[in-house]
PDB file of C-alpha atoms in Angstrom:
ATOM      1  CA  MET A 261     176.656 153.655 -94.732  1.00  0.00           C
ATOM      2  CA  ALA A 262     174.262 156.183 -93.362  1.00  0.00           C
ATOM      3  CA  SER A 263     170.827 156.620 -94.982  1.00  0.00           C
ATOM      4  CA  SER A 264     169.977 159.988 -96.368  1.00  0.00           C
ATOM      5  CA  THR A 265     166.175 159.623 -95.794  1.00  0.00           C
ATOM      6  CA  PRO A 266     165.107 162.206 -93.260  1.00  0.00           C
ATOM      7  CA  PHE A 267     163.017 161.053 -90.246  1.00  0.00           C
ATOM      8  CA  PRO A 268     160.243 163.316 -88.984  1.00  0.00           C
ATOM      9  CA  ALA A 269     160.486 164.694 -85.539  1.00  0.00           C
ATOM     10  CA  PRO A 270     158.508 162.922 -82.835  1.00  0.00           C
ATOM     11  CA  GLY A 271     156.156 165.886 -82.285  1.00  0.00           C
ATOM     12  CA  ALA A 272     155.283 166.157 -85.976  1.00  0.00           C
ATOM     13  CA  ARG A 273     153.871 162.533 -86.260  1.00  0.00           C
ATOM     14  CA  SER A 274     151.295 162.768 -83.370  1.00  0.00           C
ATOM     15  CA  LYS A 275     150.196 166.346 -83.982  1.00  0.00           C
ATOM     16  CA  LYS A 276     147.558 165.555 -86.669  1.00  0.00           C
ATOM     17  CA  PRO A 277     145.760 162.652 -84.895  1.00  0.00           C
ATOM     18  CA  LEU A 278     145.529 164.618 -81.686  1.00  0.00           C
ATOM     19  CA  GLY A 279     143.899 167.486 -83.499  1.00  0.00           C
ATOM     20  CA  LYS A 280     141.195 165.260 -84.972  1.00  0.00           C
ATOM     21  CA  MET A 281     140.450 163.747 -81.570  1.00  0.00           C
ATOM     22  CA  ALA A 282     140.096 167.187 -80.022  1.00  0.00           C
ATOM     23  CA  ASP A 283     137.640 168.193 -82.773  1.00  0.00           C
ATOM     24  CA  TRP A 284     135.510 165.049 -82.096  1.00  0.00           C
ATOM     25  CA  PHE A 285     135.292 165.812 -78.376  1.00  0.00           C
ATOM     26  CA  ARG A 286     134.215 169.376 -79.077  1.00  0.00           C
ATOM     27  CA  GLN A 287     131.443 168.188 -81.407  1.00  0.00           C
ATOM     28  CA  ALA A 288     130.262 165.576 -78.908  1.00  0.00           C
ATOM     29  CA  LEU A 289     130.036 168.130 -76.127  1.00  0.00           C
ATOM     30  CA  SER A 290     128.281 170.672 -78.298  1.00  0.00           C
ATOM     31  CA  LYS A 291     125.423 168.213 -79.221  1.00  0.00           C
ATOM     32  CA  LYS A 292     122.236 168.285 -77.003  1.00  0.00           C
ATOM     33  CA  PRO A 293     120.942 164.975 -75.684  1.00  0.00           C
ATOM     34  CA  LYS A 294     117.858 163.673 -77.481  1.00  0.00           C
ATOM     35  CA  GLU A 295     114.604 163.917 -75.417  1.00  0.00           C
ATOM     36  CA  THR A 296     112.766 160.660 -75.063  1.00  0.00           C
ATOM     37  CA  PRO A 297     108.993 161.195 -75.647  1.00  0.00           C
ATOM     38  CA  VAL A 298     106.732 160.060 -72.851  1.00  0.00           C
ATOM     39  CA  SER A 299     104.264 157.444 -74.043  1.00  0.00           C
ATOM     40  CA  GLN A 300     100.621 158.155 -73.306  1.00  0.00           C
ATOM     41  CA  GLU A 301     100.010 154.436 -72.855  1.00  0.00           C
ATOM     42  CA  SER A 302     102.238 154.182 -69.825  1.00  0.00           C
ATOM     43  CA  SER A 303     100.884 151.919 -67.114  1.00  0.00           C
ATOM     44  CA  PRO A 304      98.971 153.497 -64.215  1.00  0.00           C
ATOM     45  CA  SER A 305     101.537 152.108 -61.811  1.00  0.00           C
ATOM     46  CA  ASP A 306     104.186 154.476 -63.238  1.00  0.00           C
ATOM     47  CA  ALA A 307     102.128 157.557 -62.356  1.00  0.00           C
ATOM     48  CA  PRO A 308     102.435 158.912 -58.805  1.00  0.00           C
ATOM     49  CA  GLN A 309      99.623 157.706 -56.559  1.00  0.00           C
ATOM     50  CA  PRO A 310      97.917 160.322 -54.388  1.00  0.00           C
ATOM     51  CA  SER A 311      98.395 159.855 -50.696  1.00  0.00           C
ATOM     52  CA  SER A 312      95.463 159.851 -48.317  1.00  0.00           C
ATOM     53  CA  ARG A 313      97.008 162.669 -46.343  1.00  0.00           C
ATOM     54  CA  ASP A 314      97.586 164.817 -49.464  1.00  0.00           C
ATOM     55  CA  GLY A 315      93.900 165.512 -50.088  1.00  0.00           C
ATOM     56  CA  PRO A 316      90.443 163.972 -50.565  1.00  0.00           C
ATOM     57  CA  PRO A 317      90.091 160.756 -52.563  1.00  0.00           C
ATOM     58  CA  PRO A 318      89.197 160.949 -56.235  1.00  0.00           C
ATOM     59  CA  PRO A 319      85.482 161.255 -57.102  1.00  0.00           C
ATOM     60  CA  GLY A 320      85.268 157.673 -58.308  1.00  0.00           C
ATOM     61  CA  LEU A 321      86.102 156.287 -54.859  1.00  0.00           C
ATOM     62  CA  SER A 322      83.965 158.641 -52.834  1.00  0.00           C
ATOM     63  CA  SER A 323      80.875 158.050 -54.970  1.00  0.00           C
ATOM     64  CA  ALA A 324      80.884 154.263 -54.521  1.00  0.00           C
ATOM     65  CA  PRO A 325      79.330 154.166 -51.022  1.00  0.00           C
ATOM     66  CA  SER A 326      76.635 156.656 -52.008  1.00  0.00           C
ATOM     67  CA  ALA A 327      75.668 154.503 -54.949  1.00  0.00           C
ATOM     68  CA  VAL A 328      75.267 151.465 -52.691  1.00  0.00           C
ATOM     69  CA  SER A 329      73.269 153.371 -50.105  1.00  0.00           C
ATOM     70  CA  SER A 330      70.910 154.689 -52.760  1.00  0.00           C
ATOM     71  CA  THR A 331      69.976 151.153 -53.731  1.00  0.00           C
ATOM     72  CA  LEU A 332      68.962 150.254 -50.180  1.00  0.00           C
ATOM     73  CA  SER A 333      65.238 150.627 -49.612  1.00  0.00           C
ATOM     74  CA  PRO A 334      64.475 152.949 -46.677  1.00  0.00           C
ATOM     75  CA  THR A 335      62.490 151.626 -43.722  1.00  0.00           C
ATOM     76  CA  PRO A 336      58.837 152.582 -44.136  1.00  0.00           C
ATOM     77  CA  GLU A 337      57.650 155.059 -41.568  1.00  0.00           C
ATOM     78  CA  GLY A 338      54.527 153.024 -40.946  1.00  0.00           C
ATOM     79  CA  ALA A 339      56.532 149.930 -40.039  1.00  0.00           C
ATOM     80  CA  THR A 340      58.668 151.910 -37.603  1.00  0.00           C
ATOM     81  CA  SER A 341      55.722 153.503 -35.888  1.00  0.00           C
ATOM     82  CA  SER A 342      53.796 150.228 -35.701  1.00  0.00           C
ATOM     83  CA  SER A 343      56.744 148.332 -34.252  1.00  0.00           C
ATOM     84  CA  SER A 344      57.363 151.033 -31.649  1.00  0.00           C
ATOM     85  CA  SER A 345      53.684 151.209 -30.694  1.00  0.00           C
ATOM     86  CA  SER A 346      53.413 147.432 -30.433  1.00  0.00           C
ATOM     87  CA  THR A 347      56.083 147.403 -27.720  1.00  0.00           C
ATOM     88  CA  ARG A 348      54.076 149.560 -25.331  1.00  0.00           C
ATOM     89  CA  GLY A 349      50.525 150.049 -24.167  1.00  0.00           C
ATOM     90  CA  ARG A 350      47.706 147.637 -24.686  1.00  0.00           C
ATOM     91  CA  TRP A 351      49.300 145.874 -27.645  1.00  0.00           C
ATOM     92  CA  SER A 352      52.437 144.921 -25.757  1.00  0.00           C
ATOM     93  CA  ARG A 353      50.669 141.713 -24.683  1.00  0.00           C
ATOM     94  CA  ASP A 354      48.628 139.168 -26.614  1.00  0.00           C
ATOM     95  CA  TYR A 355      45.542 139.309 -24.370  1.00  0.00           C
ATOM     96  CA  ASP A 356      43.730 141.904 -22.329  1.00  0.00           C
ATOM     97  CA  VAL A 357      42.457 139.454 -19.746  1.00  0.00           C
ATOM     98  CA  CYS A 358      42.898 135.824 -18.708  1.00  0.00           C
ATOM     99  CA  VAL A 359      39.862 134.183 -17.104  1.00  0.00           C
ATOM    100  CA  CYS A 360      40.719 131.631 -14.400  1.00  0.00           C
ATOM    101  CA  HIS A 361      37.921 129.239 -13.429  1.00  0.00           C
ATOM    102  CA  SER A 362      37.150 125.687 -12.467  1.00  0.00           C
ATOM    103  CA  GLU A 363      36.000 123.072 -14.957  1.00  0.00           C
ATOM    104  CA  GLU A 364      32.534 123.002 -13.370  1.00  0.00           C
ATOM    105  CA  ASP A 365      32.165 126.738 -14.052  1.00  0.00           C
ATOM    106  CA  LEU A 366      33.069 126.510 -17.728  1.00  0.00           C
ATOM    107  CA  VAL A 367      29.655 127.693 -18.893  1.00  0.00           C
ATOM    108  CA  ALA A 368      29.765 130.771 -16.645  1.00  0.00           C
ATOM    109  CA  ALA A 369      33.310 131.513 -17.840  1.00  0.00           C
ATOM    110  CA  GLN A 370      32.226 131.244 -21.485  1.00  0.00           C
ATOM    111  CA  GLU A 371      29.343 133.655 -20.872  1.00  0.00           C
ATOM    112  CA  LEU A 372      31.723 136.157 -19.246  1.00  0.00           C
ATOM    113  CA  VAL A 373      34.196 135.882 -22.142  1.00  0.00           C
ATOM    114  CA  ALA A 374      31.425 136.340 -24.707  1.00  0.00           C
ATOM    115  CA  TYR A 375      30.253 139.476 -22.892  1.00  0.00           C
ATOM    116  CA  LEU A 376      33.736 140.973 -22.830  1.00  0.00           C
ATOM    117  CA  GLU A 377      34.605 140.106 -26.418  1.00  0.00           C
ATOM    118  CA  ASP A 378      31.285 141.288 -27.862  1.00  0.00           C
ATOM    119  CA  SER A 379      31.437 144.657 -26.120  1.00  0.00           C
ATOM    120  CA  SER A 380      32.411 147.833 -27.947  1.00  0.00           C
ATOM    121  CA  ALA A 381      35.940 147.540 -26.523  1.00  0.00           C
ATOM    122  CA  ALA A 382      36.334 144.080 -28.132  1.00  0.00           C
ATOM    123  CA  LEU A 383      38.506 142.833 -25.305  1.00  0.00           C
ATOM    124  CA  ARG A 384      40.918 140.007 -26.098  1.00  0.00           C
ATOM    125  CA  CYS A 385      40.265 137.155 -23.676  1.00  0.00           C
ATOM    126  CA  PHE A 386      42.180 133.978 -22.937  1.00  0.00           C
ATOM    127  CA  LEU A 387      40.006 130.989 -22.065  1.00  0.00           C
ATOM    128  CA  GLN A 388      42.039 127.935 -21.153  1.00  0.00           C
ATOM    129  CA  LEU A 389      40.028 125.174 -22.829  1.00  0.00           C
ATOM    130  CA  ARG A 390      39.600 127.289 -25.956  1.00  0.00           C
ATOM    131  CA  ASP A 391      42.934 129.049 -26.412  1.00  0.00           C
ATOM    132  CA  ALA A 392      45.518 126.693 -24.904  1.00  0.00           C
ATOM    133  CA  ALA A 393      47.870 125.066 -27.419  1.00  0.00           C
ATOM    134  CA  PRO A 394      46.997 121.368 -27.906  1.00  0.00           C
ATOM    135  CA  GLY A 395      49.653 119.019 -26.592  1.00  0.00           C
ATOM    136  CA  SER A 396      51.335 121.612 -24.403  1.00  0.00           C
ATOM    137  CA  ALA A 397      51.809 121.213 -20.670  1.00  0.00           C
ATOM    138  CA  ILE A 398      48.911 122.570 -18.613  1.00  0.00           C
ATOM    139  CA  VAL A 399      51.115 124.395 -16.119  1.00  0.00           C
ATOM    140  CA  SER A 400      53.240 125.907 -18.901  1.00  0.00           C
ATOM    141  CA  GLU A 401      50.145 127.123 -20.735  1.00  0.00           C
ATOM    142  CA  LEU A 402      48.794 128.706 -17.586  1.00  0.00           C
ATOM    143  CA  CYS A 403      52.041 130.580 -16.959  1.00  0.00           C
ATOM    144  CA  ARG A 404      52.183 131.681 -20.583  1.00  0.00           C
ATOM    145  CA  ALA A 405      48.560 132.881 -20.480  1.00  0.00           C
ATOM    146  CA  LEU A 406      49.085 134.870 -17.294  1.00  0.00           C
ATOM    147  CA  ASP A 407      52.287 136.402 -18.611  1.00  0.00           C
ATOM    148  CA  SER A 408      50.639 137.304 -21.941  1.00  0.00           C
ATOM    149  CA  SER A 409      47.615 139.006 -20.359  1.00  0.00           C
ATOM    150  CA  HIS A 410      47.264 142.428 -18.802  1.00  0.00           C
ATOM    151  CA  CYS A 411      44.518 141.485 -16.347  1.00  0.00           C
ATOM    152  CA  ARG A 412      43.373 138.292 -14.623  1.00  0.00           C
ATOM    153  CA  VAL A 413      39.770 137.576 -13.696  1.00  0.00           C
ATOM    154  CA  LEU A 414      39.300 135.002 -10.933  1.00  0.00           C
ATOM    155  CA  LEU A 415      35.835 133.454 -11.169  1.00  0.00           C
ATOM    156  CA  ILE A 416      35.518 132.513  -7.503  1.00  0.00           C
ATOM    157  CA  THR A 417      32.738 130.007  -6.887  1.00  0.00           C
ATOM    158  CA  PRO A 418      32.298 127.110  -4.443  1.00  0.00           C
ATOM    159  CA  SER A 419      33.901 124.851  -7.063  1.00  0.00           C
ATOM    160  CA  PHE A 420      36.826 127.265  -7.373  1.00  0.00           C
ATOM    161  CA  LEU A 421      37.522 127.115  -3.623  1.00  0.00           C
ATOM    162  CA  HIS A 422      37.481 123.307  -3.527  1.00  0.00           C
ATOM    163  CA  ASP A 423      39.661 122.807  -6.611  1.00  0.00           C
ATOM    164  CA  PRO A 424      43.442 122.587  -5.898  1.00  0.00           C
ATOM    165  CA  TRP A 425      44.145 123.552  -9.506  1.00  0.00           C
ATOM    166  CA  CYS A 426      42.131 126.777  -9.112  1.00  0.00           C
ATOM    167  CA  ARG A 427      44.043 127.610  -5.954  1.00  0.00           C
ATOM    168  CA  TYR A 428      47.265 127.140  -7.911  1.00  0.00           C
ATOM    169  CA  GLN A 429      45.964 129.507 -10.594  1.00  0.00           C
ATOM    170  CA  MET A 430      45.165 132.130  -7.984  1.00  0.00           C
ATOM    171  CA  LEU A 431      48.578 131.874  -6.308  1.00  0.00           C
ATOM    172  CA  GLN A 432      50.354 131.946  -9.677  1.00  0.00           C
ATOM    173  CA  ALA A 433      48.449 135.067 -10.696  1.00  0.00           C
ATOM    174  CA  LEU A 434      49.377 136.733  -7.412  1.00  0.00           C
ATOM    175  CA  SER A 435      53.048 135.794  -7.779  1.00  0.00           C
ATOM    176  CA  GLN A 436      53.289 137.252 -11.286  1.00  0.00           C
ATOM    177  CA  ALA A 437      51.576 140.525 -10.367  1.00  0.00           C
ATOM    178  CA  PRO A 438      52.236 141.240  -6.692  1.00  0.00           C
ATOM    179  CA  GLY A 439      50.707 144.530  -5.668  1.00  0.00           C
ATOM    180  CA  ALA A 440      49.653 145.465  -9.219  1.00  0.00           C
ATOM    181  CA  GLU A 441      46.455 147.385  -8.635  1.00  0.00           C
ATOM    182  CA  GLY A 442      43.724 146.585 -11.122  1.00  0.00           C
ATOM    183  CA  ARG A 443      45.405 143.624 -12.775  1.00  0.00           C
ATOM    184  CA  ILE A 444      43.685 140.932 -10.663  1.00  0.00           C
ATOM    185  CA  ILE A 445      39.883 141.202 -10.597  1.00  0.00           C
ATOM    186  CA  PRO A 446      38.070 138.724  -8.300  1.00  0.00           C
ATOM    187  CA  LEU A 447      34.471 137.953  -9.282  1.00  0.00           C
ATOM    188  CA  LEU A 448      32.636 136.388  -6.346  1.00  0.00           C
ATOM    189  CA  VAL A 449      29.703 134.234  -7.502  1.00  0.00           C
ATOM    190  CA  GLY A 450      27.414 132.138  -5.248  1.00  0.00           C
ATOM    191  CA  LEU A 451      29.440 132.816  -2.114  1.00  0.00           C
ATOM    192  CA  ALA A 452      29.069 134.974   0.969  1.00  0.00           C
ATOM    193  CA  ARG A 453      31.609 137.596   1.860  1.00  0.00           C
ATOM    194  CA  ALA A 454      32.943 135.379   4.634  1.00  0.00           C
ATOM    195  CA  ALA A 455      34.027 132.776   2.077  1.00  0.00           C
ATOM    196  CA  TYR A 456      36.257 135.257   0.283  1.00  0.00           C
ATOM    197  CA  PRO A 457      39.816 133.804   0.085  1.00  0.00           C
ATOM    198  CA  ALA A 458      42.217 135.191   2.674  1.00  0.00           C
ATOM    199  CA  GLU A 459      44.946 135.549   0.012  1.00  0.00           C
ATOM    200  CA  LEU A 460      42.799 138.213  -1.699  1.00  0.00           C
ATOM    201  CA  ARG A 461      41.753 140.124   1.389  1.00  0.00           C
ATOM    202  CA  PHE A 462      43.676 143.236   0.283  1.00  0.00           C
ATOM    203  CA  MET A 463      41.675 143.420  -3.000  1.00  0.00           C
ATOM    204  CA  TYR A 464      38.129 144.529  -3.613  1.00  0.00           C
ATOM    205  CA  PHE A 465      35.993 141.963  -5.366  1.00  0.00           C
ATOM    206  CA  VAL A 466      33.111 142.250  -7.792  1.00  0.00           C
ATOM    207  CA  ASP A 467      29.834 140.935  -6.399  1.00  0.00           C
ATOM    208  CA  GLY A 468      28.216 138.552  -8.891  1.00  0.00           C
ATOM    209  CA  ARG A 469      24.742 139.023  -7.401  1.00  0.00           C
ATOM    210  CA  GLY A 470      23.015 141.403  -9.750  1.00  0.00           C
ATOM    211  CA  PRO A 471      21.181 141.724 -13.048  1.00  0.00           C
ATOM    212  CA  ASP A 472      24.366 141.479 -15.130  1.00  0.00           C
ATOM    213  CA  ARG A 473      26.124 139.109 -12.675  1.00  0.00           C
ATOM    214  CA  GLY A 474      28.909 141.625 -12.236  1.00  0.00           C
ATOM    215  CA  PHE A 475      30.069 141.403 -15.887  1.00  0.00           C
ATOM    216  CA  ARG A 476      29.774 145.156 -16.441  1.00  0.00           C
ATOM    217  CA  GLN A 477      31.951 145.955 -13.433  1.00  0.00           C
ATOM    218  CA  VAL A 478      34.540 143.454 -14.620  1.00  0.00           C
ATOM    219  CA  ARG A 479      34.639 145.089 -18.039  1.00  0.00           C
ATOM    220  CA  GLU A 480      34.981 148.563 -16.566  1.00  0.00           C
ATOM    221  CA  ALA A 481      37.793 147.410 -14.288  1.00  0.00           C
ATOM    222  CA  ILE A 482      39.696 145.976 -17.281  1.00  0.00           C
ATOM    223  CA  LEU A 483      39.206 149.130 -19.346  1.00  0.00           C
ATOM    224  CA  ARG A 484      40.298 151.278 -16.426  1.00  0.00           C
ATOM    225  CA  TYR A 485      43.578 149.401 -16.192  1.00  0.00           C
ATOM    226  CA  LEU A 486      44.142 149.465 -19.946  1.00  0.00           C
ATOM    227  CA  GLN A 487      43.772 153.239 -19.928  1.00  0.00           C
ATOM    228  CA  THR A 488      46.719 153.482 -17.564  1.00  0.00           C
ATOM    229  CA  LEU A 489      48.927 151.845 -20.216  1.00  0.00           C
ATOM    230  CA  SER A 490      48.344 154.460 -22.919  1.00  0.00           C
TER     231      SER A 490
END
């Protein structure tokens, strides 16, 4: 027995749901996407870092070296000038003159040193028994004294000629200043011209026979050489 209930057509059942779905798609497409606000507390690493080739560094970085340099104390002008002047001229050495003598002529050497030091020039003299460092080697002190002095005075006496140590002093002075005019000043005392050492024959000597025993000529010879250094 056939039923009398009518069945809807296939197109009529799906027409209403499809219409609703189409309306939902149209509404979804018509809505604008929500903008996400940028937080002001974002980390510095998220922001783009300036490249060194894009432009100069920010002021905070460029001012750091200047701040450090401003804290450094500048070199005083006086210290610079004094250090530069101490490396040349008279003050480049510790002594103006080194007096070489024999032990028997110590008194005469002391009188010569006192004359030179008490003069208006206030010459700086090295006297072995007075200025040598205690405990140091004699030969080393002699070499140091000759190297630290501008001029060398050889107090040539009969004792000087007979003393092997004095001959060594003379030869050492000649080896350290070969051909240096005015640096070696022979002072001949109590000897004839014929007794003048052959090693010094190319140098004029100061004759110790006189009222001042040749001390004035020795001083003038030292000052004359010192003037060539300035």
